PDB file of C-alpha atoms and ligand atoms in Angstrom:
ATOM      1  CA  MET A   1     -88.643  91.353  40.651  1.00 87.00           C
ATOM      2  CA  VAL A   2     -85.419  90.172  41.606  1.00 97.00           C
ATOM      3  CA  GLU A   3     -83.603  90.107  44.951  1.00 98.00           C
ATOM      4  CA  VAL A   4     -80.475  91.516  45.431  1.00 98.00           C
ATOM      5  CA  ALA A   5     -77.407  90.271  47.346  1.00 98.00           C
ATOM      6  CA  THR A   6     -74.789  92.299  48.427  1.00 98.00           C
ATOM      7  CA  SER A   7     -71.296  91.732  48.526  1.00 98.00           C
ATOM      8  CA  LEU A   8     -69.428  92.960  51.388  1.00 98.00           C
ATOM      9  CA  LEU A   9     -65.892  92.704  49.428  1.00 98.00           C
ATOM     10  CA  SER A  10     -65.387  96.280  48.766  1.00 97.00           C
ATOM     11  CA  ILE A  11     -66.730  97.838  51.833  1.00 98.00           C
ATOM     12  CA  ASP A  12     -64.013  99.333  54.370  1.00 98.00           C
ATOM     13  CA  GLU A  13     -63.245  96.783  56.922  1.00 98.00           C
ATOM     14  CA  GLU A  14     -62.806  99.717  59.502  1.00 98.00           C
ATOM     15  CA  LYS A  15     -66.309 100.974  59.142  1.00 98.00           C
ATOM     16  CA  SER A  16     -67.424  97.433  58.535  1.00 98.00           C
ATOM     17  CA  ILE A  17     -70.278  96.471  61.596  1.00 98.00           C
ATOM     18  CA  GLN A  18     -72.274 100.087  60.820  1.00 98.00           C
ATOM     19  CA  THR A  19     -71.848  99.361  57.017  1.00 98.00           C
ATOM     20  CA  ILE A  20     -73.421  95.832  57.534  1.00 98.00           C
ATOM     21  CA  TYR A  21     -75.839  96.966  59.598  1.00 98.00           C
ATOM     22  CA  ASP A  22     -76.750 100.116  57.110  1.00 98.00           C
ATOM     23  CA  ILE A  23     -76.824  97.483  54.154  1.00 98.00           C
ATOM     24  CA  GLU A  24     -79.530  95.376  56.656  1.00 98.00           C
ATOM     25  CA  VAL A  25     -81.905  98.244  57.079  1.00 98.00           C
ATOM     26  CA  ALA A  26     -81.439  99.370  53.524  1.00 98.00           C
ATOM     27  CA  GLY A  27     -83.269  96.170  52.847  1.00 98.00           C
ATOM     28  CA  THR A  28     -80.697  94.060  50.865  1.00 98.00           C
ATOM     29  CA  ASP A  29     -82.373  90.013  50.237  1.00 98.00           C
ATOM     30  CA  TYR A  30     -78.928  88.615  51.110  1.00 98.00           C
ATOM     31  CA  PHE A  31     -75.428  89.307  52.224  1.00 98.00           C
ATOM     32  CA  HIS A  32     -73.060  87.975  50.019  1.00 99.00           C
ATOM     33  CA  ILE A  33     -69.711  86.409  51.265  1.00 99.00           C
ATOM     34  CA  ASP A  34     -66.893  86.014  49.132  1.00 99.00           C
ATOM     35  CA  VAL A  35     -64.675  83.720  50.435  1.00 99.00           C
ATOM     36  CA  MET A  36     -60.978  83.510  48.720  1.00 98.00           C
ATOM     37  CA  ASP A  37     -57.998  81.174  49.728  1.00 98.00           C
ATOM     38  CA  GLY A  38     -55.367  82.487  47.368  1.00 98.00           C
ATOM     39  CA  LYS A  39     -55.129  79.576  45.696  1.00 98.00           C
ATOM     40  CA  PHE A  40     -58.455  78.698  43.768  1.00 98.00           C
ATOM     41  CA  VAL A  41     -57.813  83.414  43.181  1.00 98.00           C
ATOM     42  CA  LYS A  42     -54.816  85.221  44.114  1.00 98.00           C
ATOM     43  CA  ARG A  43     -56.382  87.000  46.939  1.00 98.00           C
ATOM     44  CA  ASP A  44     -56.788  85.707  50.574  1.00 98.00           C
ATOM     45  CA  THR A  45     -60.138  86.557  52.551  1.00 98.00           C
ATOM     46  CA  ILE A  46     -60.663  83.508  54.944  1.00 98.00           C
ATOM     47  CA  GLU A  47     -60.181  85.559  58.033  1.00 98.00           C
ATOM     48  CA  LEU A  48     -62.294  88.627  56.883  1.00 98.00           C
ATOM     49  CA  MET A  49     -65.278  86.955  56.135  1.00 98.00           C
ATOM     50  CA  ARG A  50     -65.275  84.649  58.609  1.00 98.00           C
ATOM     51  CA  LYS A  51     -65.362  87.957  60.496  1.00 98.00           C
ATOM     52  CA  TYR A  52     -68.273  89.471  58.254  1.00 98.00           C
ATOM     53  CA  THR A  53     -70.445  87.018  58.415  1.00 98.00           C
ATOM     54  CA  GLU A  54     -70.083  86.744  62.418  1.00 98.00           C
ATOM     55  CA  TYR A  55     -70.804  90.379  62.551  1.00 98.00           C
ATOM     56  CA  ILE A  56     -74.021  89.509  60.428  1.00 98.00           C
ATOM     57  CA  LYS A  57     -74.842  86.874  62.583  1.00 97.00           C
ATOM     58  CA  GLN A  58     -74.782  89.306  65.805  1.00 97.00           C
ATOM     59  CA  ILE A  59     -76.345  91.816  64.162  1.00 95.00           C
ATOM     60  CA  ALA A  60     -78.510  91.267  61.129  1.00 94.00           C
ATOM     61  CA  ASN A  61     -81.399  88.697  60.339  1.00 94.00           C
ATOM     62  CA  THR A  62     -81.050  88.701  56.586  1.00 98.00           C
ATOM     63  CA  LYS A  63     -80.091  85.561  54.815  1.00 98.00           C
ATOM     64  CA  ILE A  64     -76.481  85.448  54.131  1.00 98.00           C
ATOM     65  CA  GLU A  65     -75.328  83.301  50.915  1.00 98.00           C
ATOM     66  CA  VAL A  66     -71.447  82.328  50.735  1.00 99.00           C
ATOM     67  CA  HIS A  67     -69.410  82.366  47.224  1.00 99.00           C
ATOM     68  CA  LEU A  68     -66.520  79.754  47.879  1.00 99.00           C
ATOM     69  CA  MET A  69     -63.636  80.909  45.664  1.00 99.00           C
ATOM     70  CA  VAL A  70     -61.753  78.158  47.312  1.00 98.00           C
ATOM     71  CA  LYS A  71     -59.758  74.921  46.079  1.00 98.00           C
ATOM     72  CA  ASP A  72     -60.481  72.774  49.079  1.00 98.00           C
ATOM     73  CA  VAL A  73     -64.403  73.382  48.638  1.00 98.00           C
ATOM     74  CA  LEU A  74     -65.144  70.871  51.514  1.00 98.00           C
ATOM     75  CA  ASN A  75     -63.654  72.370  54.208  1.00 98.00           C
ATOM     76  CA  PHE A  76     -64.784  75.736  53.437  1.00 98.00           C
ATOM     77  CA  VAL A  77     -68.313  73.952  53.344  1.00 98.00           C
ATOM     78  CA  LYS A  78     -68.058  72.297  56.702  1.00 98.00           C
ATOM     79  CA  ALA A  79     -66.939  75.541  58.380  1.00 98.00           C
ATOM     80  CA  TYR A  80     -69.608  77.478  56.638  1.00 98.00           C
ATOM     81  CA  ILE A  81     -72.440  74.739  57.714  1.00 98.00           C
ATOM     82  CA  ASP A  82     -70.619  75.642  61.112  1.00 98.00           C
ATOM     83  CA  MET A  83     -71.509  79.068  60.811  1.00 97.00           C
ATOM     84  CA  ASP A  84     -75.966  77.893  59.853  1.00 96.00           C
ATOM     85  CA  VAL A  85     -75.641  80.168  56.490  1.00 98.00           C
ATOM     86  CA  ASP A  86     -78.847  79.921  54.062  1.00 98.00           C
ATOM     87  CA  CYS A  87     -76.884  78.845  51.070  1.00 98.00           C
ATOM     88  CA  ILE A  88     -73.361  77.636  49.692  1.00 99.00           C
ATOM     89  CA  MET A  89     -72.249  77.708  46.484  1.00 99.00           C
ATOM     90  CA  PHE A  90     -68.916  76.282  44.882  1.00 99.00           C
ATOM     91  CA  HIS A  91     -67.267  76.801  41.224  1.00 98.00           C
ATOM     92  CA  VAL A  92     -67.715  73.511  39.198  1.00 98.00           C
ATOM     93  CA  GLU A  93     -63.848  74.603  37.905  1.00 98.00           C
ATOM     94  CA  ALA A  94     -62.648  74.062  41.434  1.00 98.00           C
ATOM     95  CA  CYS A  95     -63.534  70.319  41.558  1.00 98.00           C
ATOM     96  CA  ARG A  96     -61.878  67.310  40.033  1.00 96.00           C
ATOM     97  CA  SER A  97     -64.867  65.176  39.259  1.00 97.00           C
ATOM     98  CA  GLU A  98     -68.371  64.979  38.881  1.00 97.00           C
ATOM     99  CA  SER A  99     -68.499  62.557  41.647  1.00 97.00           C
ATOM    100  CA  GLU A 100     -66.614  65.244  43.644  1.00 98.00           C
ATOM    101  CA  ILE A 101     -69.996  68.098  42.953  1.00 98.00           C
ATOM    102  CA  ALA A 102     -72.199  65.363  43.552  1.00 98.00           C
ATOM    103  CA  ASP A 103     -70.612  64.206  46.804  1.00 98.00           C
ATOM    104  CA  ILE A 104     -70.510  68.374  48.207  1.00 98.00           C
ATOM    105  CA  ILE A 105     -73.935  68.844  46.503  1.00 98.00           C
ATOM    106  CA  LYS A 106     -75.739  65.600  49.233  1.00 98.00           C
ATOM    107  CA  TYR A 107     -73.136  66.721  52.144  1.00 98.00           C
ATOM    108  CA  LEU A 108     -74.706  70.453  51.756  1.00 98.00           C
ATOM    109  CA  LYS A 109     -78.236  68.961  51.722  1.00 98.00           C
ATOM    110  CA  ASP A 110     -77.787  66.492  54.286  1.00 98.00           C
ATOM    111  CA  ASN A 111     -76.498  69.225  56.540  1.00 98.00           C
ATOM    112  CA  ASN A 112     -80.175  71.164  55.540  1.00 98.00           C
ATOM    113  CA  THR A 113     -78.422  74.454  53.460  1.00 98.00           C
ATOM    114  CA  LYS A 114     -78.903  75.215  50.163  1.00 98.00           C
ATOM    115  CA  VAL A 115     -76.952  74.743  47.246  1.00 98.00           C
ATOM    116  CA  GLY A 116     -75.311  77.032  44.829  1.00 98.00           C
ATOM    117  CA  LEU A 117     -73.212  75.778  41.815  1.00 98.00           C
ATOM    118  CA  VAL A 118     -71.043  78.619  40.235  1.00 98.00           C
ATOM    119  CA  ILE A 119     -69.743  78.738  36.808  1.00 98.00           C
ATOM    120  CA  ASN A 120     -67.342  81.569  35.154  1.00 98.00           C
ATOM    121  CA  PRO A 121     -67.324  83.258  32.015  1.00 98.00           C
ATOM    122  CA  LYS A 122     -65.074  80.998  30.190  1.00 97.00           C
ATOM    123  CA  THR A 123     -66.843  77.361  31.366  1.00 98.00           C
ATOM    124  CA  GLU A 124     -69.704  76.351  29.217  1.00 97.00           C
ATOM    125  CA  ILE A 125     -73.327  76.892  30.491  1.00 98.00           C
ATOM    126  CA  ASN A 126     -74.074  73.291  29.882  1.00 97.00           C
ATOM    127  CA  LYS A 127     -71.290  71.898  32.144  1.00 97.00           C
ATOM    128  CA  ILE A 128     -74.176  72.354  34.899  1.00 97.00           C
ATOM    129  CA  PHE A 129     -76.960  71.108  33.573  1.00 98.00           C
ATOM    130  CA  ASN A 130     -76.878  67.660  35.034  1.00 97.00           C
ATOM    131  CA  TYR A 131     -77.119  68.664  38.275  1.00 98.00           C
ATOM    132  CA  LEU A 132     -80.126  70.892  38.078  1.00 98.00           C
ATOM    133  CA  PRO A 133     -82.560  68.746  39.960  1.00 98.00           C
ATOM    134  CA  TYR A 134     -80.415  68.549  42.639  1.00 98.00           C
ATOM    135  CA  ILE A 135     -79.639  71.912  43.241  1.00 98.00           C
ATOM    136  CA  HIS A 136     -81.069  75.603  44.415  1.00 98.00           C
ATOM    137  CA  ARG A 137     -79.009  78.233  42.880  1.00 98.00           C
ATOM    138  CA  VAL A 138     -76.915  78.699  39.831  1.00 98.00           C
ATOM    139  CA  LEU A 139     -74.166  81.705  40.226  1.00 98.00           C
ATOM    140  CA  VAL A 140     -73.630  82.620  36.297  1.00 98.00           C
ATOM    141  CA  MET A 141     -70.325  84.745  37.005  1.00 98.00           C
ATOM    142  CA  SER A 142     -69.959  87.890  34.941  1.00 98.00           C
ATOM    143  CA  VAL A 143     -66.362  88.806  35.816  1.00 98.00           C
ATOM    144  CA  GLU A 144     -63.240  86.709  36.206  1.00 98.00           C
ATOM    145  CA  PRO A 145     -63.466  85.607  40.057  1.00 98.00           C
ATOM    146  CA  GLY A 146     -61.077  87.638  42.200  1.00 98.00           C
ATOM    147  CA  GLU A 147     -61.652  90.992  42.790  1.00 97.00           C
ATOM    148  CA  GLY A 148     -64.560  93.656  43.079  1.00 97.00           C
ATOM    149  CA  GLY A 149     -64.912  96.545  40.903  1.00 97.00           C
ATOM    150  CA  GLN A 150     -64.752  94.859  37.601  1.00 98.00           C
ATOM    151  CA  LYS A 151     -66.149  95.308  33.902  1.00 98.00           C
ATOM    152  CA  PHE A 152     -69.450  93.091  33.093  1.00 98.00           C
ATOM    153  CA  ILE A 153     -68.630  90.675  30.285  1.00 98.00           C
ATOM    154  CA  GLU A 154     -71.152  90.850  28.132  1.00 95.00           C
ATOM    155  CA  ASN A 155     -71.234  87.080  27.415  1.00 95.00           C
ATOM    156  CA  SER A 156     -72.945  85.901  30.464  1.00 97.00           C
ATOM    157  CA  ILE A 157     -76.465  87.775  29.436  1.00 98.00           C
ATOM    158  CA  GLY A 158     -76.371  85.003  26.823  1.00 98.00           C
ATOM    159  CA  LYS A 159     -75.588  82.109  29.205  1.00 98.00           C
ATOM    160  CA  ILE A 160     -78.203  83.245  31.651  1.00 98.00           C
ATOM    161  CA  GLN A 161     -80.989  83.060  28.589  1.00 98.00           C
ATOM    162  CA  GLU A 162     -79.721  79.554  27.742  1.00 98.00           C
ATOM    163  CA  LEU A 163     -79.672  78.601  31.450  1.00 98.00           C
ATOM    164  CA  ASN A 164     -83.474  80.126  31.718  1.00 98.00           C
ATOM    165  CA  LYS A 165     -85.071  78.339  28.806  1.00 98.00           C
ATOM    166  CA  TYR A 166     -83.316  74.909  29.702  1.00 98.00           C
ATOM    167  CA  ILE A 167     -84.609  75.578  33.325  1.00 98.00           C
ATOM    168  CA  TYR A 168     -88.472  76.311  31.996  1.00 98.00           C
ATOM    169  CA  GLU A 169     -88.354  73.767  29.738  1.00 98.00           C
ATOM    170  CA  ASN A 170     -87.047  71.038  32.507  1.00 98.00           C
ATOM    171  CA  GLY A 171     -89.801  72.314  34.909  1.00 98.00           C
ATOM    172  CA  TYR A 172     -86.929  72.800  37.540  1.00 98.00           C
ATOM    173  CA  GLU A 173     -87.318  75.007  40.434  1.00 97.00           C
ATOM    174  CA  VAL A 174     -83.941  76.641  40.353  1.00 98.00           C
ATOM    175  CA  ASP A 175     -82.783  80.002  40.711  1.00 98.00           C
ATOM    176  CA  ILE A 176     -80.638  81.904  38.333  1.00 98.00           C
ATOM    177  CA  GLU A 177     -78.094  84.621  40.240  1.00 98.00           C
ATOM    178  CA  VAL A 178     -75.549  86.582  38.112  1.00 98.00           C
ATOM    179  CA  ASP A 179     -72.353  88.213  40.104  1.00 98.00           C
ATOM    180  CA  GLY A 180     -70.036  90.795  38.843  1.00 98.00           C
ATOM    181  CA  GLY A 181     -70.017  94.267  37.150  1.00 98.00           C
ATOM    182  CA  VAL A 182     -73.619  94.940  37.933  1.00 98.00           C
ATOM    183  CA  ASN A 183     -75.126  98.138  38.469  1.00 98.00           C
ATOM    184  CA  ASN A 184     -78.573  99.834  38.097  1.00 96.00           C
ATOM    185  CA  GLU A 185     -77.764 100.482  34.252  1.00 96.00           C
ATOM    186  CA  ASN A 186     -77.718  96.352  33.210  1.00 97.00           C
ATOM    187  CA  ALA A 187     -79.631  94.928  36.065  1.00 97.00           C
ATOM    188  CA  GLU A 188     -82.727  95.319  33.676  1.00 96.00           C
ATOM    189  CA  LEU A 189     -81.023  93.392  31.378  1.00 97.00           C
ATOM    190  CA  LEU A 190     -79.815  90.715  33.237  1.00 98.00           C
ATOM    191  CA  SER A 191     -83.386  90.113  34.998  1.00 97.00           C
ATOM    192  CA  ASP A 192     -85.223  90.052  31.634  1.00 98.00           C
ATOM    193  CA  ALA A 193     -83.128  87.527  30.394  1.00 98.00           C
ATOM    194  CA  GLY A 194     -83.864  85.356  33.654  1.00 98.00           C
ATOM    195  CA  ALA A 195     -81.877  86.252  36.496  1.00 98.00           C
ATOM    196  CA  ASN A 196     -83.898  86.117  39.781  1.00 98.00           C
ATOM    197  CA  ILE A 197     -81.120  87.349  42.226  1.00 98.00           C
ATOM    198  CA  ILE A 198     -78.235  89.981  41.200  1.00 98.00           C
ATOM    199  CA  VAL A 199     -75.115  90.821  42.982  1.00 98.00           C
ATOM    200  CA  ALA A 200     -73.741  93.929  43.771  1.00 98.00           C
ATOM    201  CA  GLY A 201     -70.824  94.857  45.129  1.00 98.00           C
ATOM    202  CA  SER A 202     -68.895  98.015  44.432  1.00 98.00           C
ATOM    203  CA  TYR A 203     -72.047  99.364  43.128  1.00 98.00           C
ATOM    204  CA  ILE A 204     -73.588  99.387  46.291  1.00 98.00           C
ATOM    205  CA  ALA A 205     -70.286  99.989  48.527  1.00 98.00           C
ATOM    206  CA  ASN A 206     -69.887 103.139  46.485  1.00 98.00           C
ATOM    207  CA  SER A 207     -73.071 104.581  46.812  1.00 98.00           C
ATOM    208  CA  ASN A 208     -74.178 106.904  49.368  1.00 95.00           C
ATOM    209  CA  ASN A 209     -77.622 106.220  49.953  1.00 98.00           C
ATOM    210  CA  TYR A 210     -77.663 102.196  49.884  1.00 98.00           C
ATOM    211  CA  LYS A 211     -81.541 102.250  50.270  1.00 98.00           C
ATOM    212  CA  GLU A 212     -81.556 103.689  46.604  1.00 98.00           C
ATOM    213  CA  ALA A 213     -78.807 101.701  45.284  1.00 98.00           C
ATOM    214  CA  ILE A 214     -80.446  98.731  46.004  1.00 98.00           C
ATOM    215  CA  GLU A 215     -83.914  99.725  44.932  1.00 98.00           C
ATOM    216  CA  SER A 216     -82.593 100.949  41.229  1.00 98.00           C
ATOM    217  CA  ILE A 217     -81.105  97.254  40.771  1.00 97.00           C
ATOM    218  CA  ARG A 218     -84.572  95.918  42.024  1.00 94.00           C
ATOM    219  CA  LYS A 219     -86.439  97.401  39.147  1.00 81.00           C
TER     220      LYS A 219
HETATM  221  C1  DX5 B   1     -65.958  88.938  42.596  1.00 71.45           C
HETATM  222  C2  DX5 B   1     -66.766  88.372  43.274  1.00 71.45           C
HETATM  223  C3  DX5 B   1     -67.946  89.269  43.377  1.00 71.45           C
HETATM  224  C4  DX5 B   1     -67.573  90.521  43.153  1.00 71.45           C
HETATM  225  C5  DX5 B   1     -69.191  91.491  43.072  1.00 71.45           C
HETATM  226  O1  DX5 B   1     -64.976  87.581  42.732  1.00 71.45           O
HETATM  227  O2  DX5 B   1     -67.344  87.063  43.341  1.00 71.45           O
HETATM  228  O3  DX5 B   1     -69.130  88.949  44.388  1.00 71.45           O
HETATM  229  O4  DX5 B   1     -66.682  90.917  44.288  1.00 71.45           O
HETATM  230  O5  DX5 B   1     -68.400  92.710  43.201  1.00 71.45           O
HETATM  231  P1  DX5 B   1     -68.885  93.824  42.040  1.00 71.45           P
HETATM  232  O6  DX5 B   1     -70.431  94.222  42.000  1.00 71.45           O
HETATM  233  O7  DX5 B   1     -68.275  95.267  42.372  1.00 71.45           O
HETATM  234  O8  DX5 B   1     -68.229  93.489  40.775  1.00 71.45           O
HETATM  235 ZN1   ZN B   2     -69.265  86.748  44.602  1.00 71.45          ZN
END
């Protein structure tokens, strides 16, 4: 069975405390925090996501995973390590060199935080193969990062299949997570392809029953 990570990007800010509580009660497996710096992507959600993370810490027990869509990765890695989150994921496209990626992976592990690498729709999946022995999770983007509520990009299914095959053949233990445009209709295809964590934002935020929405993705 897949796990569900609920993205808070599309929730109503004014009702955010109640919504976070309701999503927790509805049984999400993770809260997915989308940090955007206005540079790597257009939008800036730095303050909003800091606030949501603090709320979650105050009222929920569910694990927090942070999706960094930022240029200055290490700066944000440090800030979120201080907030004691479960997993921090950063884009390979944001890094200037392989050694920068390796250094950030090491920094996260030295600080007892799970590491995820994120890959954009246009980046080939084999770009992250070298890092698989050292990381916990790969986040395959199925939309261009930057906004919630976009249409799912189909080629991510093939990428997940290829990644899943490579992980299996090499005996690695790495989660495959998919992010963007997921709903109850395409979730099963993604889990069949090998994804074991599914991010859903607008599908859950716009539903009138969070529990049913989360469960419809799980099955
Ligand atoms: C996009 C974000 C996603 C997204 C998910 O940049 O990383 O987490 O908001 O939202 P939906 O499910 O609406 O695509
Ligand atoms: Zn995300």
